[in-house]
GROMACS .gro file of C-alpha atoms in nm:
model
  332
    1UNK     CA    1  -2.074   1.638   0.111
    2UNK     CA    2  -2.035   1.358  -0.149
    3UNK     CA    3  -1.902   1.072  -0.104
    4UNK     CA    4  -1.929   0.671  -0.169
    5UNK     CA    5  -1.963   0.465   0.132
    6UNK     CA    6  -2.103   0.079   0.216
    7UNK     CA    7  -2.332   0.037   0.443
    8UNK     CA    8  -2.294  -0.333   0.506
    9UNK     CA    9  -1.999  -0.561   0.404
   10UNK     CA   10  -2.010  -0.724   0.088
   11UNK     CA   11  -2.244  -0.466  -0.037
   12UNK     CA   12  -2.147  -0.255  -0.313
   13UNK     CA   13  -2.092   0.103  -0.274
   14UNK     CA   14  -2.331   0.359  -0.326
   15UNK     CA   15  -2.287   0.753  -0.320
   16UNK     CA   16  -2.487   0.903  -0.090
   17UNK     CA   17  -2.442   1.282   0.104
   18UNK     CA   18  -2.282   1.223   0.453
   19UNK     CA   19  -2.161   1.488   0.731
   20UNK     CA   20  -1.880   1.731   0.670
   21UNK     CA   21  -1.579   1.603   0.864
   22UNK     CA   22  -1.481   1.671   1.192
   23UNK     CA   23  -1.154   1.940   1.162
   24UNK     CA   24  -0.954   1.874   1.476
   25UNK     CA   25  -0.696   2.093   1.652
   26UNK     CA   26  -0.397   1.856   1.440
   27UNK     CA   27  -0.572   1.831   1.140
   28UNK     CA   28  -0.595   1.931   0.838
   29UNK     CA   29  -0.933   1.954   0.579
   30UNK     CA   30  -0.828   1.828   0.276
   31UNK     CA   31  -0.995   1.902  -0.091
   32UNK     CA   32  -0.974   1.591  -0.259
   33UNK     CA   33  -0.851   1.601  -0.620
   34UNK     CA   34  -0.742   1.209  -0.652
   35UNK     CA   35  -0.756   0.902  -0.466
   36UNK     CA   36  -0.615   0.550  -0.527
   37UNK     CA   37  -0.757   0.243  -0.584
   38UNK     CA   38  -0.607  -0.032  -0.387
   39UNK     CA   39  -0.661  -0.402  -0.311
   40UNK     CA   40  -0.695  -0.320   0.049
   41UNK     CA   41  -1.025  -0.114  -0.041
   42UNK     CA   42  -1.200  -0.423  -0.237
   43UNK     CA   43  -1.100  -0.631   0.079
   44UNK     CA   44  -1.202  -0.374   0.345
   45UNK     CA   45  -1.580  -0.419   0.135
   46UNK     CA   46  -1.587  -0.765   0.187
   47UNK     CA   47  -1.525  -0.782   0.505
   48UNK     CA   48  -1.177  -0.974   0.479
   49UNK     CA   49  -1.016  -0.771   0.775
   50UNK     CA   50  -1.311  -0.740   0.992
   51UNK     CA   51  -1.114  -0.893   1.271
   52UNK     CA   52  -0.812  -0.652   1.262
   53UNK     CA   53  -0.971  -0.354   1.115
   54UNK     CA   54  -1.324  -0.340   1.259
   55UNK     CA   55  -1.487  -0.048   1.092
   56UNK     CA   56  -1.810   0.075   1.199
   57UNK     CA   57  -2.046   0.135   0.921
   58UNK     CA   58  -2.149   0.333   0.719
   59UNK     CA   59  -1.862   0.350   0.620
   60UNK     CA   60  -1.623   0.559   0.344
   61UNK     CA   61  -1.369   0.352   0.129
   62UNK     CA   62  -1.028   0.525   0.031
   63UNK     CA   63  -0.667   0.474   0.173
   64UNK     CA   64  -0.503   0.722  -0.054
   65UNK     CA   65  -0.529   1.106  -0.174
   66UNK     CA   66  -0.390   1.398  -0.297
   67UNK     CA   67  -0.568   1.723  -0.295
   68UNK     CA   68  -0.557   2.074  -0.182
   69UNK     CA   69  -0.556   2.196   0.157
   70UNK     CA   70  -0.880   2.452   0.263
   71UNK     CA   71  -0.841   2.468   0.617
   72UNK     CA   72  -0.614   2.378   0.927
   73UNK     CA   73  -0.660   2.325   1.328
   74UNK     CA   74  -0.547   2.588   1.587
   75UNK     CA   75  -0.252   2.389   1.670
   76UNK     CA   76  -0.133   2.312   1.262
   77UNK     CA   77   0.219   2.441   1.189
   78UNK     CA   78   0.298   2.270   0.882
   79UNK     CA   79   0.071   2.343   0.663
   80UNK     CA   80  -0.177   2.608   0.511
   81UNK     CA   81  -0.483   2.689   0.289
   82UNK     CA   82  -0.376   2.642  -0.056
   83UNK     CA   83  -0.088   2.393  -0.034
   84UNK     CA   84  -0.085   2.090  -0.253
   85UNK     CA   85  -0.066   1.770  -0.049
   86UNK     CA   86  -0.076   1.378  -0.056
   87UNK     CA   87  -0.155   1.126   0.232
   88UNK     CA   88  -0.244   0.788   0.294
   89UNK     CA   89  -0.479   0.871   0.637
   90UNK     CA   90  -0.461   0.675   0.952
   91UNK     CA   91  -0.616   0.333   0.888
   92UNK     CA   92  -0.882   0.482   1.152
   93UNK     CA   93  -0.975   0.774   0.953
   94UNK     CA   94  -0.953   0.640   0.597
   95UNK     CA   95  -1.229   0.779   0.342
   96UNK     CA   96  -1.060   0.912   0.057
   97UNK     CA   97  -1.366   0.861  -0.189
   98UNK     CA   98  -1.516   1.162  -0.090
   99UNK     CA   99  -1.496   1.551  -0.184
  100UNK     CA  100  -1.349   1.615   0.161
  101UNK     CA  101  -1.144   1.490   0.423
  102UNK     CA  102  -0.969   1.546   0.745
  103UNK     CA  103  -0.617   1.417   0.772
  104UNK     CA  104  -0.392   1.434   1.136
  105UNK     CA  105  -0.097   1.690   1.024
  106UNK     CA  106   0.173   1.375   1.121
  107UNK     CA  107   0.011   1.203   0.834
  108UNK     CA  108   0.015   1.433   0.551
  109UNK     CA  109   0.303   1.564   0.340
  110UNK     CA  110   0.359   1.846   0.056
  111UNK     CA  111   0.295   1.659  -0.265
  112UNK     CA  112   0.595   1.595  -0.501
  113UNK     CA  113   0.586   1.951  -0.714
  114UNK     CA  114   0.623   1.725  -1.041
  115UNK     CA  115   0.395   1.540  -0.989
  116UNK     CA  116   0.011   1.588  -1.121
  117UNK     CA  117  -0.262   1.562  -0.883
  118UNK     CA  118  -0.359   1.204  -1.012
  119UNK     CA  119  -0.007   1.048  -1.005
  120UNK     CA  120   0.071   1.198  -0.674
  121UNK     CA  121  -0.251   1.005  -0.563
  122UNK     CA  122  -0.164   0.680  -0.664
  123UNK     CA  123   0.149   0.667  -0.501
  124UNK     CA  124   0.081   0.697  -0.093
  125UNK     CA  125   0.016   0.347   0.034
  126UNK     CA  126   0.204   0.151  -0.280
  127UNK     CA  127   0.540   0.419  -0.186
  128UNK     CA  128   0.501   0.378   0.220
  129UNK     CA  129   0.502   0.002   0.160
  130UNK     CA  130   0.822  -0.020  -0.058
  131UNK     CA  131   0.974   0.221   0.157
  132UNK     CA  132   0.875   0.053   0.503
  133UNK     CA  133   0.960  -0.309   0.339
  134UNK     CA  134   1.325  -0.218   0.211
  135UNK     CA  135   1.389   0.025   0.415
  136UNK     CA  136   1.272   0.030   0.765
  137UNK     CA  137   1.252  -0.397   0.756
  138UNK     CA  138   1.459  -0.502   0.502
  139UNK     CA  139   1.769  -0.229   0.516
  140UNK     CA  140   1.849  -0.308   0.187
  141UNK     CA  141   2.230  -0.233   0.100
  142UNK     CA  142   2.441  -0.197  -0.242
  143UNK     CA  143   2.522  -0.480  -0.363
  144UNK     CA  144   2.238  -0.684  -0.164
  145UNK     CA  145   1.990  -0.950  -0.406
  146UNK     CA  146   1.603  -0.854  -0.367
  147UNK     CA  147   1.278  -1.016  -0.584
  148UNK     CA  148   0.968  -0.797  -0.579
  149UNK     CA  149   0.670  -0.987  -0.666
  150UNK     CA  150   0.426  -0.891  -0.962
  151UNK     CA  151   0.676  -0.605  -1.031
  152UNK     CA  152   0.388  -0.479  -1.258
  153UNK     CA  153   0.177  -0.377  -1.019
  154UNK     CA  154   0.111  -0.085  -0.767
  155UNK     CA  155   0.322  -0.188  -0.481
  156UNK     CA  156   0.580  -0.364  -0.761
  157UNK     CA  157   0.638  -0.086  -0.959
  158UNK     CA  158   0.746   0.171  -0.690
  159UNK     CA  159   0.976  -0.126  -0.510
  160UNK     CA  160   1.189  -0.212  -0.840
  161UNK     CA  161   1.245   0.139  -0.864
  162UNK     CA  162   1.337   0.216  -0.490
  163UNK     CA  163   1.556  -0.122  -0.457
  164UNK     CA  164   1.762  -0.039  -0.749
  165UNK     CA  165   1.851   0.313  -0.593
  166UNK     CA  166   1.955   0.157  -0.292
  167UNK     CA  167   2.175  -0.032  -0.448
  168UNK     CA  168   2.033  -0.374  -0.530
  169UNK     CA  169   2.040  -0.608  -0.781
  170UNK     CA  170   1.675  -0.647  -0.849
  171UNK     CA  171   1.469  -0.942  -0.988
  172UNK     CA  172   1.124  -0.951  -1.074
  173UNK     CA  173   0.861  -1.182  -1.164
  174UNK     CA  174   0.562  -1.030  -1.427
  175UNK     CA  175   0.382  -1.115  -1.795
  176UNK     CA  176   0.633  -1.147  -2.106
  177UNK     CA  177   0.431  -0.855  -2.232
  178UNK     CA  178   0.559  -0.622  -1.930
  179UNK     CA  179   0.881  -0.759  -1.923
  180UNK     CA  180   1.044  -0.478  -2.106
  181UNK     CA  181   0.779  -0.210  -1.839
  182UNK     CA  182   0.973  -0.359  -1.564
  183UNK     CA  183   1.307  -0.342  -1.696
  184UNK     CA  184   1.272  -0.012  -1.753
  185UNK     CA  185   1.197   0.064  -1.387
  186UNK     CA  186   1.472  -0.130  -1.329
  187UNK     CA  187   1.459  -0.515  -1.265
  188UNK     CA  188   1.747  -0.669  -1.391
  189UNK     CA  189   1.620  -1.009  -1.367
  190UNK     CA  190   1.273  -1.088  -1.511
  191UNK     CA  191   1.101  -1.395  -1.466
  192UNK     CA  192   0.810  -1.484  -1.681
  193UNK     CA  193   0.546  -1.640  -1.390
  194UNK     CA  194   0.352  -1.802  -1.615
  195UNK     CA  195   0.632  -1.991  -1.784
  196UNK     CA  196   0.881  -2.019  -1.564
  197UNK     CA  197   0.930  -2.109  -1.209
  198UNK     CA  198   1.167  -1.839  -0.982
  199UNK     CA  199   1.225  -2.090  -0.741
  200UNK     CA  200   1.437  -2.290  -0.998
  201UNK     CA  201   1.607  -1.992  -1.150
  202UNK     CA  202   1.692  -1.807  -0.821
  203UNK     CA  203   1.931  -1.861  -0.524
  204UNK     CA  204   2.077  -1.683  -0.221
  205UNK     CA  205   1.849  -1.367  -0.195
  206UNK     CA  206   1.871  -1.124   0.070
  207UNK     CA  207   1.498  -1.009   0.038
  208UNK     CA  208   1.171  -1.139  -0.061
  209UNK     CA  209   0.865  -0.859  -0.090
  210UNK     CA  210   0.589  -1.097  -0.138
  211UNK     CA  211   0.219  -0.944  -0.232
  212UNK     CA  212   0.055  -1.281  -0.327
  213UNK     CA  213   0.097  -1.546  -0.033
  214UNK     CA  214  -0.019  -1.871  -0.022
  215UNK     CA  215   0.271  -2.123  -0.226
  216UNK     CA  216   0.418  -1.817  -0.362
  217UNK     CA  217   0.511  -1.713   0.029
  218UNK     CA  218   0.654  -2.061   0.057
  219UNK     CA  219   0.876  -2.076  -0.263
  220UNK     CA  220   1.016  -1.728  -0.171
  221UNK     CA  221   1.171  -1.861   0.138
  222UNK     CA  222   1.334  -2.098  -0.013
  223UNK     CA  223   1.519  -1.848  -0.215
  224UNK     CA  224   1.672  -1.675   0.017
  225UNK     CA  225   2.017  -1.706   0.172
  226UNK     CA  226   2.015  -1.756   0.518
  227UNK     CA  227   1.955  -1.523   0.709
  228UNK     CA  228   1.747  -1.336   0.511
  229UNK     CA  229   1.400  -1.239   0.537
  230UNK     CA  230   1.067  -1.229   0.366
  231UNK     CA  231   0.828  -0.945   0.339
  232UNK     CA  232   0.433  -1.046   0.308
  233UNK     CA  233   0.184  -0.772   0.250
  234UNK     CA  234  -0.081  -1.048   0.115
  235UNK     CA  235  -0.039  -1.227   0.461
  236UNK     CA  236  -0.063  -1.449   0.674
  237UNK     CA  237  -0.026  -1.205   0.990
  238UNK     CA  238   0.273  -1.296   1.250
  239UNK     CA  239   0.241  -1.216   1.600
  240UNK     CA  240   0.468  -0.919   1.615
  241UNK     CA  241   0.200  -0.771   1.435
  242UNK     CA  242  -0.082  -0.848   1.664
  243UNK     CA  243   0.116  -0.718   1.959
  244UNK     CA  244   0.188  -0.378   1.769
  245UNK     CA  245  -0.196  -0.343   1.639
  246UNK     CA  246  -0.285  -0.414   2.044
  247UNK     CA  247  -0.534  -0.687   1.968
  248UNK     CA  248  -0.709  -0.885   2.230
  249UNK     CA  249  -0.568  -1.201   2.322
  250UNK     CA  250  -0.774  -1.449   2.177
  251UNK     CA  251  -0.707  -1.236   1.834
  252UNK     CA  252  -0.325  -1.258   1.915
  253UNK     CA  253  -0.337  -1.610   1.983
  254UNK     CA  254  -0.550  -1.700   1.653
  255UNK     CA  255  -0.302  -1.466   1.455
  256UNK     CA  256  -0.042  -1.676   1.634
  257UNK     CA  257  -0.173  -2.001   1.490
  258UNK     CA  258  -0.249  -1.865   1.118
  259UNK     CA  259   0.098  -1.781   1.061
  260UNK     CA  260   0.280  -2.051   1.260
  261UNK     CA  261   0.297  -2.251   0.954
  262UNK     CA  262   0.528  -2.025   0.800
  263UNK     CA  263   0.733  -1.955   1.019
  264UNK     CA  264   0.819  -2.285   1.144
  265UNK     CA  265   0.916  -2.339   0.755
  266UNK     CA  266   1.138  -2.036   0.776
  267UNK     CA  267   1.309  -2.111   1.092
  268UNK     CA  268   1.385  -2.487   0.965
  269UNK     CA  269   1.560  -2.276   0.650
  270UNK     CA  270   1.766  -2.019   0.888
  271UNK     CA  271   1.557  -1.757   0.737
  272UNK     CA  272   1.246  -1.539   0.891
  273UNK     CA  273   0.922  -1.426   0.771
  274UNK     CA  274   0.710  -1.084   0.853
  275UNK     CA  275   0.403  -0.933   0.780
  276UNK     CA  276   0.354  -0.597   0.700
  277UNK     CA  277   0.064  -0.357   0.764
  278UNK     CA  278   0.181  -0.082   0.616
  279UNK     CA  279   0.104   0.255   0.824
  280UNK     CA  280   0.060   0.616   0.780
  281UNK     CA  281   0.350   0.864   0.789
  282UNK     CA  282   0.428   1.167   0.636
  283UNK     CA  283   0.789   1.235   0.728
  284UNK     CA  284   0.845   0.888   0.452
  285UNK     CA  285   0.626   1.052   0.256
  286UNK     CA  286   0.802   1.371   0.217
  287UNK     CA  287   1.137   1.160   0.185
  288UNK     CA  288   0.963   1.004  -0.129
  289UNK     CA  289   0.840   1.303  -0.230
  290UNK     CA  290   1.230   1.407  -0.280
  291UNK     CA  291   1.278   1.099  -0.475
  292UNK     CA  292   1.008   1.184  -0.742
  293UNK     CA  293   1.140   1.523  -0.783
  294UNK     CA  294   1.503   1.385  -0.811
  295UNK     CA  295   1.381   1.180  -1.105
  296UNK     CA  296   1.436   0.846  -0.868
  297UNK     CA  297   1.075   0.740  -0.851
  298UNK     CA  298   0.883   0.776  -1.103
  299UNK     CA  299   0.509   0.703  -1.052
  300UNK     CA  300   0.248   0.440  -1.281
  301UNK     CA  301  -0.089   0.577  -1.297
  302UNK     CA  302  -0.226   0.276  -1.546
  303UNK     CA  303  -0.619   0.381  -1.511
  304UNK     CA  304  -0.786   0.715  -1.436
  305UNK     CA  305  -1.170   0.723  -1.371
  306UNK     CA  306  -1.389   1.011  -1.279
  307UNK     CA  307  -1.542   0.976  -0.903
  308UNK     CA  308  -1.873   0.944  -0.978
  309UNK     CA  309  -1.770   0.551  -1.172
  310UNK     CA  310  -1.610   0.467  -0.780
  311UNK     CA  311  -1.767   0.097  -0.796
  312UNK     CA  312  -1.703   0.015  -1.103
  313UNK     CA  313  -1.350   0.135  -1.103
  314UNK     CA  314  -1.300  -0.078  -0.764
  315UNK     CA  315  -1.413  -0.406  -0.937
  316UNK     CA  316  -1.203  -0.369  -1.223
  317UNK     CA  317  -0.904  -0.414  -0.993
  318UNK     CA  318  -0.934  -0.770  -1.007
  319UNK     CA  319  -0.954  -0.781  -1.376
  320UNK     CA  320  -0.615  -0.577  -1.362
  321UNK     CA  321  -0.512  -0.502  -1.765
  322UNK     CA  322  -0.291  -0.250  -1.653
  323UNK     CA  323   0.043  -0.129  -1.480
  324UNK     CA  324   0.069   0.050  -1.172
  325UNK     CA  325  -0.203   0.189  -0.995
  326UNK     CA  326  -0.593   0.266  -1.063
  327UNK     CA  327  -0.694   0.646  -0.970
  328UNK     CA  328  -1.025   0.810  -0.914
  329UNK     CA  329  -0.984   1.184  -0.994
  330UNK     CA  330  -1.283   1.414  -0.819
  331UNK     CA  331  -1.342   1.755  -1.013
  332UNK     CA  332  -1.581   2.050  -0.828
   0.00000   0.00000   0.00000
């Protein structure tokens, strides 16, 4: 089987034939058709989460997919040869840049039937994070105030559109030149970040879904009314996280003192600050799935490339030049 794996951190990948994967019982074998290109995958290569995500190597990059199933396990119920499905795998069984993979049946959902192969691939980990930031953290309600972060982006993109059907008035910060993108998806406040400064502009927000830390993270609680919270997905991580990941102690006490900063700056404000590691599920996914075939979400493939340009398609991330989300697409 092909596939494009690193062998060391830091090291670029390379595509090289590795074992057909291990079908379980719960599992399903998966023909991949697209996978997207995320930030995480560019940091999981360097090495940035060695500490909370120790992967063995070799290893196989690739948190999202959408394919077509070949084969199930004994004990499958959900699924058969044929269907069209999407996933964002286990973090402990990623490797969507690859012809094949297995996915645990509780991961995986029915794609959304509108959708083509390559948008339903871009939208697994960027829709589980809107949907486990406003919904499952943030309960967003009608009439509540929320600011999405770079609401050009992958994780952006989906958010602005989820947060208005729930009800919120949305603001945004991106380029003058996608100002009208986002309003379309629909922000109703846009703020230029390169000329103008949301901490000035904004007041008495219910949510903040940060994706960019540092003095952004800070500014955003400041924004907020009290009470309310802020989402990071850039970081730092809070303890609540280390005790759900079940990290050793020294690693819980080190995650304790990384984020300590920020929370002490929240708590001083009456507001509170989480990180989020967003996680695999496929019951969300087959409640977003509804929402792209309602017309509700609508998903931004900006960039398609074929498989076999895998690194060079990953280090154009950072360049960015486009909206929404980068997708390999893998033809047999």
């Amino acid at each position: 089987m092909r596939a494009f794996v690193i062998t060391k951190y830091k090291e670029a990948l390379h595509e090289a034939e590795v074992a057909e994967p291990v079908v379980g019982e719960r599992d399903v074998l998966v023909q991949v058709q697209a996978a997207g290109l995320n930030q995480l995958d560019e940091k999981i290569r360097l090495g940035e989460f060695k500490q909370i995500l120790p992967y063995k190597l070799q290893l196989i990059l690739g948190n999202d997919v959408a394919g077509t199933v070949l084969r199930v396990g004994s004990k499958v119920t959900g699924f058969k040869p044929g269907d069209e499905v999407y996933a964002r795998p286990h973090q402990d069984r990623i490797g969507t840049f690859a012809e094949r993979i297995a996915v645990a049946e509780e991961d995986l959902a029915l794609k959304p039937v509108s959708a083509s192969m390559a948008e339903a691939g871009s939208l697994p980990l960027v829709a589980l994070t809107a949907w486990q930031a406003l919904v499952e953290r943030g309960h967003v309600k009608p009439g509540q105030k929320v600011l999405i972060h770079a609401g050009a982006g992958g994780v952006g993109s989906i958010a602005i559109q989820l947060a208005k059907h729930l009800g919120a008035t949305v603001a945004t910060t991106a380029s003058s030149s996608n100002a009208g993108f986002v309003r379309d998806l629909g922000a109703d406040i846009v703020i230029d970040y390169r000329t103008e400064d949301f901490e000035q502009l904004l007041s008495g927000y219910d949510l903040v879904l940060d994706s960019l830390g540092g003095q952004n993270l800070q500014k955003s609680l400041r924004i907020l009314k009290p009470g309310g919270k802020a989402i990071g997905i850039a970081g730092p991580p809070d303890p609540a996280f280390a005790h759900a990941a079940g990290l050793n102690p020294l690693l819980r006490l080190a995650i304790t003192g990384l984020s300590s900063k920020i929370r002490r700056q929240a708590r001083k404000l009456g507001v509170s600050y989480e990180f989020l590691f967003m996680r695999a599920n496929g019951n969300q996914l087959r409640q977003i799935s509804k929402l792209v075939d309602s017309g509700v979400l609508r998903p931004v493939v900006g960039k398609v490339s074929p498989f076999d340009q895998a690194p060079e398609a990953l280090e154009s991330l950072a360049a960015g030049g486009f909206r929404g989300k980068a997708v390999l697409t893998l033809t047999t």
